[in-house]
Amino acid sequence: MTAPAANPHAPVLLAEVLEALAPGPGDVIIDATFGAGGYSRAILATGATVIALDRDPTVQPHADAVANDFPGRFQLIRTPFSGLVEAFADSGAAKLDGVVFDIGVSSMQLDQAERGFSFMRDGPLDMRMSDEGETAADIVNGWDHGPLAHIFKLYGDERQSGRVATAILRRRAEKPFTRTLDLAEVVERALGGRRGAPIHPATRVFQALRIAVNDELGELRAGLEAAEATLSPGGRLAVVTFHSLEDRIVKAFLTERTGNAPGGSRHAPVAIDPRKPSFTLRFKGAREAGEEERAANPRARSAKLRAAVRTDAPAWGRIAA
């Protein structure tokens, strides 16, 4: 296995995440999206112990390097973050002082053409963050028109979702899709070749496929529930998101779990949830990257950080879909 590249992925909002987590010697922190280890290294540098999670097998060289630099205080468990509860139990740690999530695809994954995430690089139409399950090629070659249009609209906010789905079905009847640039070209033609637009015409479709392939929104809901169930009282939760679908889920979760869900009509009785809040907000609203970070790292432009502190109340359980 080759050695990891230097700084392949700059962690976004790093200073703000560290402030929200406030890690220190003796603390145990879960980095639920290890990637290239940017957050893990910064947390370990404070003296804390890190349990890292990642379902991507290609991160192992980065994990080996971190383990070598911080012996005895780091371990990687290969699992999606929906498996956080089981991973923490397997780690042998007695308490959990913090959890950080960095949601979505990393620049490191986008740069690997063989992973099939990018419409700018030719590669197999895969998009799996792990090496298991349905690929993007399976979806575009096998799903019916309705489900395809639905995910393009729901996960990609593609207004011409029906037109794109029609173009995909028409083309796959002649030849199945196997390559990223092939699909990108069909999507571009279906949308009229909007090359002058601020984003590439295939951006939304590729985003939608990636989310569907990896069940990213279901994983996020499950991960938030798992963090709630596992964090010790006083433990900190920090979540960095990169588009509105993710941020909406995190915002709704924290709004509910802090007991700040909006009531009904002022003319009708308001139902009071008898459960005590399982979190208090670390700060109001979302933190965003500063001008300097946005200029240095384009990925930071859409990033938002929300954070909260676990109370001693029981976990609430299942998040509404």
PDB file of C-alpha atoms in Angstrom:
ATOM      1  CA  MET A   1       0.000   0.000   0.000  1.00  0.00           C
ATOM      2  CA  THR A   2       1.439   3.399  -0.977  1.00  0.00           C
ATOM      3  CA  ALA A   3       2.296   6.096   1.526  1.00  0.00           C
ATOM      4  CA  PRO A   4      -0.309   8.837   1.974  1.00  0.00           C
ATOM      5  CA  ALA A   5       0.109  12.078   0.136  1.00  0.00           C
ATOM      6  CA  ALA A   6       0.969  15.127   2.197  1.00  0.00           C
ATOM      7  CA  ASN A   7      -2.099  17.164   3.183  1.00  0.00           C
ATOM      8  CA  PRO A   8      -4.490  15.555   0.653  1.00  0.00           C
ATOM      9  CA  HIS A   9      -7.527  17.054   2.338  1.00  0.00           C
ATOM     10  CA  ALA A  10      -7.618  20.294   4.347  1.00  0.00           C
ATOM     11  CA  PRO A  11     -10.045  20.007   7.279  1.00  0.00           C
ATOM     12  CA  VAL A  12     -12.671  22.744   7.078  1.00  0.00           C
ATOM     13  CA  LEU A  13     -13.478  25.016  10.041  1.00  0.00           C
ATOM     14  CA  LEU A  14     -10.748  23.305  12.061  1.00  0.00           C
ATOM     15  CA  ALA A  15     -10.306  26.076  14.642  1.00  0.00           C
ATOM     16  CA  GLU A  16     -14.060  26.332  15.149  1.00  0.00           C
ATOM     17  CA  VAL A  17     -14.414  22.542  15.514  1.00  0.00           C
ATOM     18  CA  LEU A  18     -11.659  22.459  18.136  1.00  0.00           C
ATOM     19  CA  GLU A  19     -13.332  25.298  20.020  1.00  0.00           C
ATOM     20  CA  ALA A  20     -16.663  23.456  19.965  1.00  0.00           C
ATOM     21  CA  LEU A  21     -15.148  20.125  21.082  1.00  0.00           C
ATOM     22  CA  ALA A  22     -12.712  21.649  23.616  1.00  0.00           C
ATOM     23  CA  PRO A  23     -10.618  18.447  23.717  1.00  0.00           C
ATOM     24  CA  GLY A  24      -7.809  17.929  26.215  1.00  0.00           C
ATOM     25  CA  PRO A  25      -5.724  15.320  28.039  1.00  0.00           C
ATOM     26  CA  GLY A  26      -7.839  12.407  29.232  1.00  0.00           C
ATOM     27  CA  ASP A  27     -10.726  13.130  26.851  1.00  0.00           C
ATOM     28  CA  VAL A  28     -11.960  10.509  24.394  1.00  0.00           C
ATOM     29  CA  ILE A  29     -13.180  11.903  21.061  1.00  0.00           C
ATOM     30  CA  ILE A  30     -14.731  10.074  18.119  1.00  0.00           C
ATOM     31  CA  ASP A  31     -13.749  11.419  14.705  1.00  0.00           C
ATOM     32  CA  ALA A  32     -16.674   9.834  12.869  1.00  0.00           C
ATOM     33  CA  THR A  33     -15.373  10.747   9.392  1.00  0.00           C
ATOM     34  CA  PHE A  34     -11.615  10.157   9.554  1.00  0.00           C
ATOM     35  CA  GLY A  35     -10.695  10.715   5.883  1.00  0.00           C
ATOM     36  CA  ALA A  36      -7.070  11.847   5.773  1.00  0.00           C
ATOM     37  CA  GLY A  37      -7.005  12.473   9.522  1.00  0.00           C
ATOM     38  CA  GLY A  38      -6.956  16.273   9.668  1.00  0.00           C
ATOM     39  CA  TYR A  39      -9.376  16.580  12.580  1.00  0.00           C
ATOM     40  CA  SER A  40      -7.896  13.523  14.319  1.00  0.00           C
ATOM     41  CA  ARG A  41      -4.371  14.947  14.262  1.00  0.00           C
ATOM     42  CA  ALA A  42      -5.483  18.311  15.635  1.00  0.00           C
ATOM     43  CA  ILE A  43      -7.506  16.646  18.418  1.00  0.00           C
ATOM     44  CA  LEU A  44      -4.642  14.304  19.300  1.00  0.00           C
ATOM     45  CA  ALA A  45      -2.293  17.297  19.513  1.00  0.00           C
ATOM     46  CA  THR A  46      -4.337  18.549  22.508  1.00  0.00           C
ATOM     47  CA  GLY A  47      -3.542  15.354  24.418  1.00  0.00           C
ATOM     48  CA  ALA A  48      -6.904  13.686  23.869  1.00  0.00           C
ATOM     49  CA  THR A  49      -7.462  10.117  22.666  1.00  0.00           C
ATOM     50  CA  VAL A  50      -9.181   9.595  19.295  1.00  0.00           C
ATOM     51  CA  ILE A  51     -11.350   6.739  18.069  1.00  0.00           C
ATOM     52  CA  ALA A  52     -11.667   7.254  14.324  1.00  0.00           C
ATOM     53  CA  LEU A  53     -14.385   5.783  12.115  1.00  0.00           C
ATOM     54  CA  ASP A  54     -14.422   5.461   8.323  1.00  0.00           C
ATOM     55  CA  ARG A  55     -15.998   3.029   5.871  1.00  0.00           C
ATOM     56  CA  ASP A  56     -13.497   3.896   3.125  1.00  0.00           C
ATOM     57  CA  PRO A  57     -10.752   1.233   2.948  1.00  0.00           C
ATOM     58  CA  THR A  58      -8.354   3.611   1.178  1.00  0.00           C
ATOM     59  CA  VAL A  59      -7.850   5.726   4.332  1.00  0.00           C
ATOM     60  CA  GLN A  60      -5.764   3.000   6.024  1.00  0.00           C
ATOM     61  CA  PRO A  61      -2.338   4.488   5.104  1.00  0.00           C
ATOM     62  CA  HIS A  62      -3.392   7.795   6.686  1.00  0.00           C
ATOM     63  CA  ALA A  63      -4.568   5.958   9.801  1.00  0.00           C
ATOM     64  CA  ASP A  64      -1.288   4.053  10.021  1.00  0.00           C
ATOM     65  CA  ALA A  65       0.642   7.329   9.854  1.00  0.00           C
ATOM     66  CA  VAL A  66      -1.462   8.906  12.608  1.00  0.00           C
ATOM     67  CA  ALA A  67      -1.117   5.816  14.812  1.00  0.00           C
ATOM     68  CA  ASN A  68       2.648   5.957  14.350  1.00  0.00           C
ATOM     69  CA  ASP A  69       2.781   9.654  15.353  1.00  0.00           C
ATOM     70  CA  PHE A  70       0.457   9.282  18.359  1.00  0.00           C
ATOM     71  CA  PRO A  71       1.134   5.783  19.740  1.00  0.00           C
ATOM     72  CA  GLY A  72      -1.404   4.449  22.222  1.00  0.00           C
ATOM     73  CA  ARG A  73      -3.928   7.269  21.735  1.00  0.00           C
ATOM     74  CA  PHE A  74      -5.426   6.488  18.333  1.00  0.00           C
ATOM     75  CA  GLN A  75      -7.350   3.678  16.703  1.00  0.00           C
ATOM     76  CA  LEU A  76      -9.296   3.380  13.450  1.00  0.00           C
ATOM     77  CA  ILE A  77     -12.441   1.272  13.270  1.00  0.00           C
ATOM     78  CA  ARG A  78     -13.685   0.598   9.747  1.00  0.00           C
ATOM     79  CA  THR A  79     -17.405   1.269   9.890  1.00  0.00           C
ATOM     80  CA  PRO A  80     -19.920   3.824   8.645  1.00  0.00           C
ATOM     81  CA  PHE A  81     -20.789   6.273  11.399  1.00  0.00           C
ATOM     82  CA  SER A  82     -24.204   4.665  11.796  1.00  0.00           C
ATOM     83  CA  GLY A  83     -22.171   1.990  13.619  1.00  0.00           C
ATOM     84  CA  LEU A  84     -20.853   4.495  16.172  1.00  0.00           C
ATOM     85  CA  VAL A  85     -22.521   2.876  19.206  1.00  0.00           C
ATOM     86  CA  GLU A  86     -21.039  -0.544  18.447  1.00  0.00           C
ATOM     87  CA  ALA A  87     -17.647   0.947  17.551  1.00  0.00           C
ATOM     88  CA  PHE A  88     -17.436   2.809  20.855  1.00  0.00           C
ATOM     89  CA  ALA A  89     -18.368  -0.349  22.758  1.00  0.00           C
ATOM     90  CA  ASP A  90     -15.671  -2.285  20.897  1.00  0.00           C
ATOM     91  CA  SER A  91     -13.061   0.400  21.629  1.00  0.00           C
ATOM     92  CA  GLY A  92     -13.039  -0.369  25.339  1.00  0.00           C
ATOM     93  CA  ALA A  93     -13.273   3.309  26.349  1.00  0.00           C
ATOM     94  CA  ALA A  94     -15.288   4.113  29.467  1.00  0.00           C
ATOM     95  CA  LYS A  95     -16.677   7.520  28.469  1.00  0.00           C
ATOM     96  CA  LEU A  96     -17.130   9.603  25.353  1.00  0.00           C
ATOM     97  CA  ASP A  97     -16.322  13.319  25.583  1.00  0.00           C
ATOM     98  CA  GLY A  98     -16.913  14.396  22.006  1.00  0.00           C
ATOM     99  CA  VAL A  99     -17.977  13.445  18.490  1.00  0.00           C
ATOM    100  CA  VAL A 100     -17.210  15.283  15.265  1.00  0.00           C
ATOM    101  CA  PHE A 101     -18.806  14.645  11.864  1.00  0.00           C
ATOM    102  CA  ASP A 102     -17.531  16.092   8.553  1.00  0.00           C
ATOM    103  CA  ILE A 103     -20.359  15.168   6.208  1.00  0.00           C
ATOM    104  CA  GLY A 104     -20.163  14.417   2.490  1.00  0.00           C
ATOM    105  CA  VAL A 105     -17.458  13.527  -0.002  1.00  0.00           C
ATOM    106  CA  SER A 106     -13.890  14.671   0.587  1.00  0.00           C
ATOM    107  CA  SER A 107     -11.604  16.358  -1.915  1.00  0.00           C
ATOM    108  CA  MET A 108      -9.341  13.328  -1.478  1.00  0.00           C
ATOM    109  CA  GLN A 109     -12.120  11.066  -2.824  1.00  0.00           C
ATOM    110  CA  LEU A 110     -12.952  13.480  -5.644  1.00  0.00           C
ATOM    111  CA  ASP A 111      -9.317  13.489  -6.719  1.00  0.00           C
ATOM    112  CA  GLN A 112      -9.265   9.691  -7.109  1.00  0.00           C
ATOM    113  CA  ALA A 113     -10.664   9.188 -10.619  1.00  0.00           C
ATOM    114  CA  GLU A 114     -11.027   5.455 -10.031  1.00  0.00           C
ATOM    115  CA  ARG A 115     -13.642   6.144  -7.325  1.00  0.00           C
ATOM    116  CA  GLY A 116     -16.058   7.649  -9.859  1.00  0.00           C
ATOM    117  CA  PHE A 117     -17.160  10.679  -7.811  1.00  0.00           C
ATOM    118  CA  SER A 118     -16.086  13.379 -10.234  1.00  0.00           C
ATOM    119  CA  PHE A 119     -17.669  14.451 -13.513  1.00  0.00           C
ATOM    120  CA  MET A 120     -14.391  16.220 -14.358  1.00  0.00           C
ATOM    121  CA  ARG A 121     -12.235  13.078 -14.385  1.00  0.00           C
ATOM    122  CA  ASP A 122     -12.906   9.919 -16.354  1.00  0.00           C
ATOM    123  CA  GLY A 123     -13.302   6.836 -14.207  1.00  0.00           C
ATOM    124  CA  PRO A 124     -15.623   3.921 -13.498  1.00  0.00           C
ATOM    125  CA  LEU A 125     -19.116   5.027 -12.501  1.00  0.00           C
ATOM    126  CA  ASP A 126     -18.849   3.810  -8.904  1.00  0.00           C
ATOM    127  CA  MET A 127     -19.223   6.524  -6.176  1.00  0.00           C
ATOM    128  CA  ARG A 128     -19.188   4.102  -3.240  1.00  0.00           C
ATOM    129  CA  MET A 129     -17.438   5.383  -0.137  1.00  0.00           C
ATOM    130  CA  SER A 130     -16.937   1.763   0.872  1.00  0.00           C
ATOM    131  CA  ASP A 131     -16.232  -1.196  -1.403  1.00  0.00           C
ATOM    132  CA  GLU A 132     -19.677  -2.732  -0.873  1.00  0.00           C
ATOM    133  CA  GLY A 133     -23.198  -2.266  -2.186  1.00  0.00           C
ATOM    134  CA  GLU A 134     -24.863  -0.750  -5.246  1.00  0.00           C
ATOM    135  CA  THR A 135     -22.802   1.502  -7.523  1.00  0.00           C
ATOM    136  CA  ALA A 136     -23.862   4.609  -9.425  1.00  0.00           C
ATOM    137  CA  ALA A 137     -23.720   2.516 -12.623  1.00  0.00           C
ATOM    138  CA  ASP A 138     -26.187   0.048 -11.066  1.00  0.00           C
ATOM    139  CA  ILE A 139     -28.588   2.917 -10.387  1.00  0.00           C
ATOM    140  CA  VAL A 140     -28.442   4.678 -13.766  1.00  0.00           C
ATOM    141  CA  ASN A 141     -28.583   1.384 -15.669  1.00  0.00           C
ATOM    142  CA  GLY A 142     -31.241  -0.307 -13.553  1.00  0.00           C
ATOM    143  CA  TRP A 143     -33.638   2.166 -11.958  1.00  0.00           C
ATOM    144  CA  ASP A 144     -36.895   3.192 -13.635  1.00  0.00           C
ATOM    145  CA  HIS A 145     -37.634   6.733 -14.792  1.00  0.00           C
ATOM    146  CA  GLY A 146     -39.675   7.734 -11.735  1.00  0.00           C
ATOM    147  CA  PRO A 147     -37.127   6.798  -9.031  1.00  0.00           C
ATOM    148  CA  LEU A 148     -34.286   8.349 -11.041  1.00  0.00           C
ATOM    149  CA  ALA A 149     -36.112  11.640 -11.501  1.00  0.00           C
ATOM    150  CA  HIS A 150     -37.085  11.584  -7.830  1.00  0.00           C
ATOM    151  CA  ILE A 151     -33.524  11.364  -6.503  1.00  0.00           C
ATOM    152  CA  PHE A 152     -32.248  13.962  -8.993  1.00  0.00           C
ATOM    153  CA  LYS A 153     -34.904  16.365  -7.707  1.00  0.00           C
ATOM    154  CA  LEU A 154     -34.766  15.463  -4.009  1.00  0.00           C
ATOM    155  CA  TYR A 155     -31.016  15.023  -3.516  1.00  0.00           C
ATOM    156  CA  GLY A 156     -29.722  17.277  -6.289  1.00  0.00           C
ATOM    157  CA  ASP A 157     -32.420  19.940  -6.560  1.00  0.00           C
ATOM    158  CA  GLU A 158     -32.254  19.437 -10.313  1.00  0.00           C
ATOM    159  CA  ARG A 159     -35.237  21.278 -11.808  1.00  0.00           C
ATOM    160  CA  GLN A 160     -34.991  19.316 -15.083  1.00  0.00           C
ATOM    161  CA  SER A 161     -34.883  15.953 -13.303  1.00  0.00           C
ATOM    162  CA  GLY A 162     -37.452  14.350 -15.588  1.00  0.00           C
ATOM    163  CA  ARG A 163     -35.602  15.404 -18.725  1.00  0.00           C
ATOM    164  CA  VAL A 164     -32.327  14.003 -17.374  1.00  0.00           C
ATOM    165  CA  ALA A 165     -33.970  10.697 -16.428  1.00  0.00           C
ATOM    166  CA  THR A 166     -35.502  10.426 -19.916  1.00  0.00           C
ATOM    167  CA  ALA A 167     -32.123  11.030 -21.552  1.00  0.00           C
ATOM    168  CA  ILE A 168     -30.488   8.383 -19.364  1.00  0.00           C
ATOM    169  CA  LEU A 169     -33.129   5.758 -20.185  1.00  0.00           C
ATOM    170  CA  ARG A 170     -32.952   6.516 -23.897  1.00  0.00           C
ATOM    171  CA  ARG A 171     -29.156   6.233 -23.996  1.00  0.00           C
ATOM    172  CA  ARG A 172     -28.871   3.121 -21.784  1.00  0.00           C
ATOM    173  CA  ALA A 173     -31.230   1.255 -24.121  1.00  0.00           C
ATOM    174  CA  GLU A 174     -28.432   1.478 -26.692  1.00  0.00           C
ATOM    175  CA  LYS A 175     -25.448   1.033 -24.384  1.00  0.00           C
ATOM    176  CA  PRO A 176     -25.135   0.845 -20.577  1.00  0.00           C
ATOM    177  CA  PHE A 177     -23.256   3.526 -18.671  1.00  0.00           C
ATOM    178  CA  THR A 178     -19.884   2.520 -17.243  1.00  0.00           C
ATOM    179  CA  ARG A 179     -17.808   5.750 -17.149  1.00  0.00           C
ATOM    180  CA  THR A 180     -18.207   9.089 -15.389  1.00  0.00           C
ATOM    181  CA  LEU A 181     -17.495  11.356 -18.368  1.00  0.00           C
ATOM    182  CA  ASP A 182     -19.973   9.394 -20.489  1.00  0.00           C
ATOM    183  CA  LEU A 183     -22.769  10.095 -18.011  1.00  0.00           C
ATOM    184  CA  ALA A 184     -21.678  13.735 -17.590  1.00  0.00           C
ATOM    185  CA  GLU A 185     -21.870  14.293 -21.357  1.00  0.00           C
ATOM    186  CA  VAL A 186     -25.383  12.788 -21.590  1.00  0.00           C
ATOM    187  CA  VAL A 187     -26.569  14.982 -18.694  1.00  0.00           C
ATOM    188  CA  GLU A 188     -24.978  18.069 -20.256  1.00  0.00           C
ATOM    189  CA  ARG A 189     -26.725  17.437 -23.593  1.00  0.00           C
ATOM    190  CA  ALA A 190     -30.044  16.824 -21.835  1.00  0.00           C
ATOM    191  CA  LEU A 191     -29.777  20.168 -20.070  1.00  0.00           C
ATOM    192  CA  GLY A 192     -28.831  22.104 -23.157  1.00  0.00           C
ATOM    193  CA  GLY A 193     -25.118  22.276 -22.519  1.00  0.00           C
ATOM    194  CA  ARG A 194     -25.251  25.067 -19.936  1.00  0.00           C
ATOM    195  CA  ARG A 195     -21.485  25.614 -20.031  1.00  0.00           C
ATOM    196  CA  GLY A 196     -21.833  29.271 -19.053  1.00  0.00           C
ATOM    197  CA  ALA A 197     -23.625  28.408 -15.838  1.00  0.00           C
ATOM    198  CA  PRO A 198     -21.844  28.916 -12.489  1.00  0.00           C
ATOM    199  CA  ILE A 199     -21.651  25.152 -11.989  1.00  0.00           C
ATOM    200  CA  HIS A 200     -21.175  22.256 -14.411  1.00  0.00           C
ATOM    201  CA  PRO A 201     -24.522  20.948 -15.755  1.00  0.00           C
ATOM    202  CA  ALA A 202     -23.873  17.487 -14.244  1.00  0.00           C
ATOM    203  CA  THR A 203     -23.107  18.753 -10.713  1.00  0.00           C
ATOM    204  CA  ARG A 204     -26.562  18.185  -9.247  1.00  0.00           C
ATOM    205  CA  VAL A 205     -27.068  14.778 -10.854  1.00  0.00           C
ATOM    206  CA  PHE A 206     -23.691  13.523  -9.625  1.00  0.00           C
ATOM    207  CA  GLN A 207     -24.420  14.830  -6.134  1.00  0.00           C
ATOM    208  CA  ALA A 208     -27.790  13.069  -6.109  1.00  0.00           C
ATOM    209  CA  LEU A 209     -26.287   9.770  -7.254  1.00  0.00           C
ATOM    210  CA  ARG A 210     -23.536   9.955  -4.621  1.00  0.00           C
ATOM    211  CA  ILE A 211     -26.054  10.596  -1.855  1.00  0.00           C
ATOM    212  CA  ALA A 212     -28.251   7.722  -3.046  1.00  0.00           C
ATOM    213  CA  VAL A 213     -25.364   5.258  -3.457  1.00  0.00           C
ATOM    214  CA  ASN A 214     -24.073   5.913   0.063  1.00  0.00           C
ATOM    215  CA  ASP A 215     -27.426   6.574   1.795  1.00  0.00           C
ATOM    216  CA  GLU A 216     -25.777   9.718   3.108  1.00  0.00           C
ATOM    217  CA  LEU A 217     -28.864  11.307   4.637  1.00  0.00           C
ATOM    218  CA  GLY A 218     -29.951   8.068   6.323  1.00  0.00           C
ATOM    219  CA  GLU A 219     -26.401   7.660   7.637  1.00  0.00           C
ATOM    220  CA  LEU A 220     -26.454  11.210   8.986  1.00  0.00           C
ATOM    221  CA  ARG A 221     -29.699  10.650  10.882  1.00  0.00           C
ATOM    222  CA  ALA A 222     -28.397   7.356  12.265  1.00  0.00           C
ATOM    223  CA  GLY A 223     -25.077   8.954  13.208  1.00  0.00           C
ATOM    224  CA  LEU A 224     -26.749  11.779  15.128  1.00  0.00           C
ATOM    225  CA  GLU A 225     -28.886   9.277  17.019  1.00  0.00           C
ATOM    226  CA  ALA A 226     -25.813   7.182  17.787  1.00  0.00           C
ATOM    227  CA  ALA A 227     -23.901  10.197  19.098  1.00  0.00           C
ATOM    228  CA  GLU A 228     -26.862  11.116  21.306  1.00  0.00           C
ATOM    229  CA  ALA A 229     -27.000   7.564  22.682  1.00  0.00           C
ATOM    230  CA  THR A 230     -23.243   7.338  23.318  1.00  0.00           C
ATOM    231  CA  LEU A 231     -21.996  10.749  24.472  1.00  0.00           C
ATOM    232  CA  SER A 232     -21.441  11.115  28.206  1.00  0.00           C
ATOM    233  CA  PRO A 233     -23.137  14.017  30.037  1.00  0.00           C
ATOM    234  CA  GLY A 234     -21.164  17.131  29.142  1.00  0.00           C
ATOM    235  CA  GLY A 235     -19.898  15.529  25.914  1.00  0.00           C
ATOM    236  CA  ARG A 236     -19.701  17.807  22.892  1.00  0.00           C
ATOM    237  CA  LEU A 237     -21.139  17.240  19.411  1.00  0.00           C
ATOM    238  CA  ALA A 238     -19.790  19.101  16.358  1.00  0.00           C
ATOM    239  CA  VAL A 239     -21.201  18.605  12.836  1.00  0.00           C
ATOM    240  CA  VAL A 240     -19.834  20.206   9.665  1.00  0.00           C
ATOM    241  CA  THR A 241     -22.141  20.116   6.637  1.00  0.00           C
ATOM    242  CA  PHE A 242     -21.713  21.265   3.043  1.00  0.00           C
ATOM    243  CA  HIS A 243     -25.183  21.558   1.548  1.00  0.00           C
ATOM    244  CA  SER A 244     -28.678  22.442   2.672  1.00  0.00           C
ATOM    245  CA  LEU A 245     -30.046  18.884   2.808  1.00  0.00           C
ATOM    246  CA  GLU A 246     -27.434  17.912   5.413  1.00  0.00           C
ATOM    247  CA  ASP A 247     -27.677  21.150   7.365  1.00  0.00           C
ATOM    248  CA  ARG A 248     -31.480  20.921   7.490  1.00  0.00           C
ATOM    249  CA  ILE A 249     -31.275  17.490   9.138  1.00  0.00           C
ATOM    250  CA  VAL A 250     -28.715  18.646  11.725  1.00  0.00           C
ATOM    251  CA  LYS A 251     -30.626  21.853  12.472  1.00  0.00           C
ATOM    252  CA  ALA A 252     -33.911  19.959  12.906  1.00  0.00           C
ATOM    253  CA  PHE A 253     -32.235  17.373  15.169  1.00  0.00           C
ATOM    254  CA  LEU A 254     -30.710  20.001  17.438  1.00  0.00           C
ATOM    255  CA  THR A 255     -33.875  22.117  17.445  1.00  0.00           C
ATOM    256  CA  GLU A 256     -35.869  19.127  18.651  1.00  0.00           C
ATOM    257  CA  ARG A 257     -33.291  17.730  21.066  1.00  0.00           C
ATOM    258  CA  THR A 258     -32.741  21.111  22.763  1.00  0.00           C
ATOM    259  CA  GLY A 259     -36.485  21.440  23.334  1.00  0.00           C
ATOM    260  CA  ASN A 260     -36.820  24.385  20.965  1.00  0.00           C
ATOM    261  CA  ALA A 261     -39.171  22.849  18.403  1.00  0.00           C
ATOM    262  CA  PRO A 262     -41.800  25.429  17.359  1.00  0.00           C
ATOM    263  CA  GLY A 263     -45.235  25.125  18.928  1.00  0.00           C
ATOM    264  CA  GLY A 264     -48.583  25.152  17.147  1.00  0.00           C
ATOM    265  CA  SER A 265     -51.028  27.958  16.597  1.00  0.00           C
ATOM    266  CA  ARG A 266     -51.195  30.627  19.315  1.00  0.00           C
ATOM    267  CA  HIS A 267     -54.956  29.986  19.418  1.00  0.00           C
ATOM    268  CA  ALA A 268     -54.552  26.244  20.084  1.00  0.00           C
ATOM    269  CA  PRO A 269     -53.074  24.374  23.034  1.00  0.00           C
ATOM    270  CA  VAL A 270     -49.364  23.669  22.616  1.00  0.00           C
ATOM    271  CA  ALA A 271     -48.330  20.058  23.166  1.00  0.00           C
ATOM    272  CA  ILE A 272     -45.385  19.988  25.574  1.00  0.00           C
ATOM    273  CA  ASP A 273     -42.991  17.108  24.995  1.00  0.00           C
ATOM    274  CA  PRO A 274     -42.434  15.506  28.409  1.00  0.00           C
ATOM    275  CA  ARG A 275     -38.889  14.443  27.532  1.00  0.00           C
ATOM    276  CA  LYS A 276     -36.064  16.576  28.876  1.00  0.00           C
ATOM    277  CA  PRO A 277     -33.695  18.117  26.320  1.00  0.00           C
ATOM    278  CA  SER A 278     -30.834  15.767  25.518  1.00  0.00           C
ATOM    279  CA  PHE A 279     -28.635  18.620  24.237  1.00  0.00           C
ATOM    280  CA  THR A 280     -27.969  22.296  24.863  1.00  0.00           C
ATOM    281  CA  LEU A 281     -26.573  24.434  22.051  1.00  0.00           C
ATOM    282  CA  ARG A 282     -22.851  25.240  22.151  1.00  0.00           C
ATOM    283  CA  PHE A 283     -23.681  28.435  20.248  1.00  0.00           C
ATOM    284  CA  LYS A 284     -26.724  29.750  18.405  1.00  0.00           C
ATOM    285  CA  GLY A 285     -27.107  29.118  14.703  1.00  0.00           C
ATOM    286  CA  ALA A 286     -24.294  27.905  12.470  1.00  0.00           C
ATOM    287  CA  ARG A 287     -20.681  29.014  12.218  1.00  0.00           C
ATOM    288  CA  GLU A 288     -19.242  29.575   8.752  1.00  0.00           C
ATOM    289  CA  ALA A 289     -15.703  29.845   7.441  1.00  0.00           C
ATOM    290  CA  GLY A 290     -14.028  33.230   7.436  1.00  0.00           C
ATOM    291  CA  GLU A 291     -13.002  35.101   4.314  1.00  0.00           C
ATOM    292  CA  GLU A 292      -9.384  33.933   4.532  1.00  0.00           C
ATOM    293  CA  GLU A 293     -10.308  30.246   4.788  1.00  0.00           C
ATOM    294  CA  ARG A 294     -12.861  30.504   1.971  1.00  0.00           C
ATOM    295  CA  ALA A 295     -10.215  32.056  -0.274  1.00  0.00           C
ATOM    296  CA  ALA A 296      -7.669  29.362   0.569  1.00  0.00           C
ATOM    297  CA  ASN A 297     -10.049  26.398   0.439  1.00  0.00           C
ATOM    298  CA  PRO A 298     -13.008  26.513  -2.001  1.00  0.00           C
ATOM    299  CA  ARG A 299     -14.631  23.589  -0.135  1.00  0.00           C
ATOM    300  CA  ALA A 300     -15.088  25.873   2.881  1.00  0.00           C
ATOM    301  CA  ARG A 301     -17.416  28.256   1.054  1.00  0.00           C
ATOM    302  CA  SER A 302     -20.550  26.224   1.729  1.00  0.00           C
ATOM    303  CA  ALA A 303     -19.487  24.728   5.074  1.00  0.00           C
ATOM    304  CA  LYS A 304     -21.556  25.184   8.222  1.00  0.00           C
ATOM    305  CA  LEU A 305     -20.757  24.054  11.761  1.00  0.00           C
ATOM    306  CA  ARG A 306     -23.405  23.353  14.374  1.00  0.00           C
ATOM    307  CA  ALA A 307     -22.509  22.182  17.867  1.00  0.00           C
ATOM    308  CA  ALA A 308     -24.160  21.140  21.113  1.00  0.00           C
ATOM    309  CA  VAL A 309     -23.440  19.682  24.558  1.00  0.00           C
ATOM    310  CA  ARG A 310     -25.029  16.463  25.838  1.00  0.00           C
ATOM    311  CA  THR A 311     -27.173  16.763  28.948  1.00  0.00           C
ATOM    312  CA  ASP A 312     -27.818  13.960  31.442  1.00  0.00           C
ATOM    313  CA  ALA A 313     -31.322  13.331  30.016  1.00  0.00           C
ATOM    314  CA  PRO A 314     -32.108   9.988  28.304  1.00  0.00           C
ATOM    315  CA  ALA A 315     -31.701   9.809  24.524  1.00  0.00           C
ATOM    316  CA  TRP A 316     -34.868  10.585  22.603  1.00  0.00           C
ATOM    317  CA  GLY A 317     -34.435   7.859  20.001  1.00  0.00           C
ATOM    318  CA  ARG A 318     -35.523   7.741  16.393  1.00  0.00           C
ATOM    319  CA  ILE A 319     -35.374  10.872  14.224  1.00  0.00           C
ATOM    320  CA  ALA A 320     -38.359  11.459  11.984  1.00  0.00           C
ATOM    321  CA  ALA A 321     -37.514  10.935   8.301  1.00  0.00           C
TER     322      ALA A 321
END
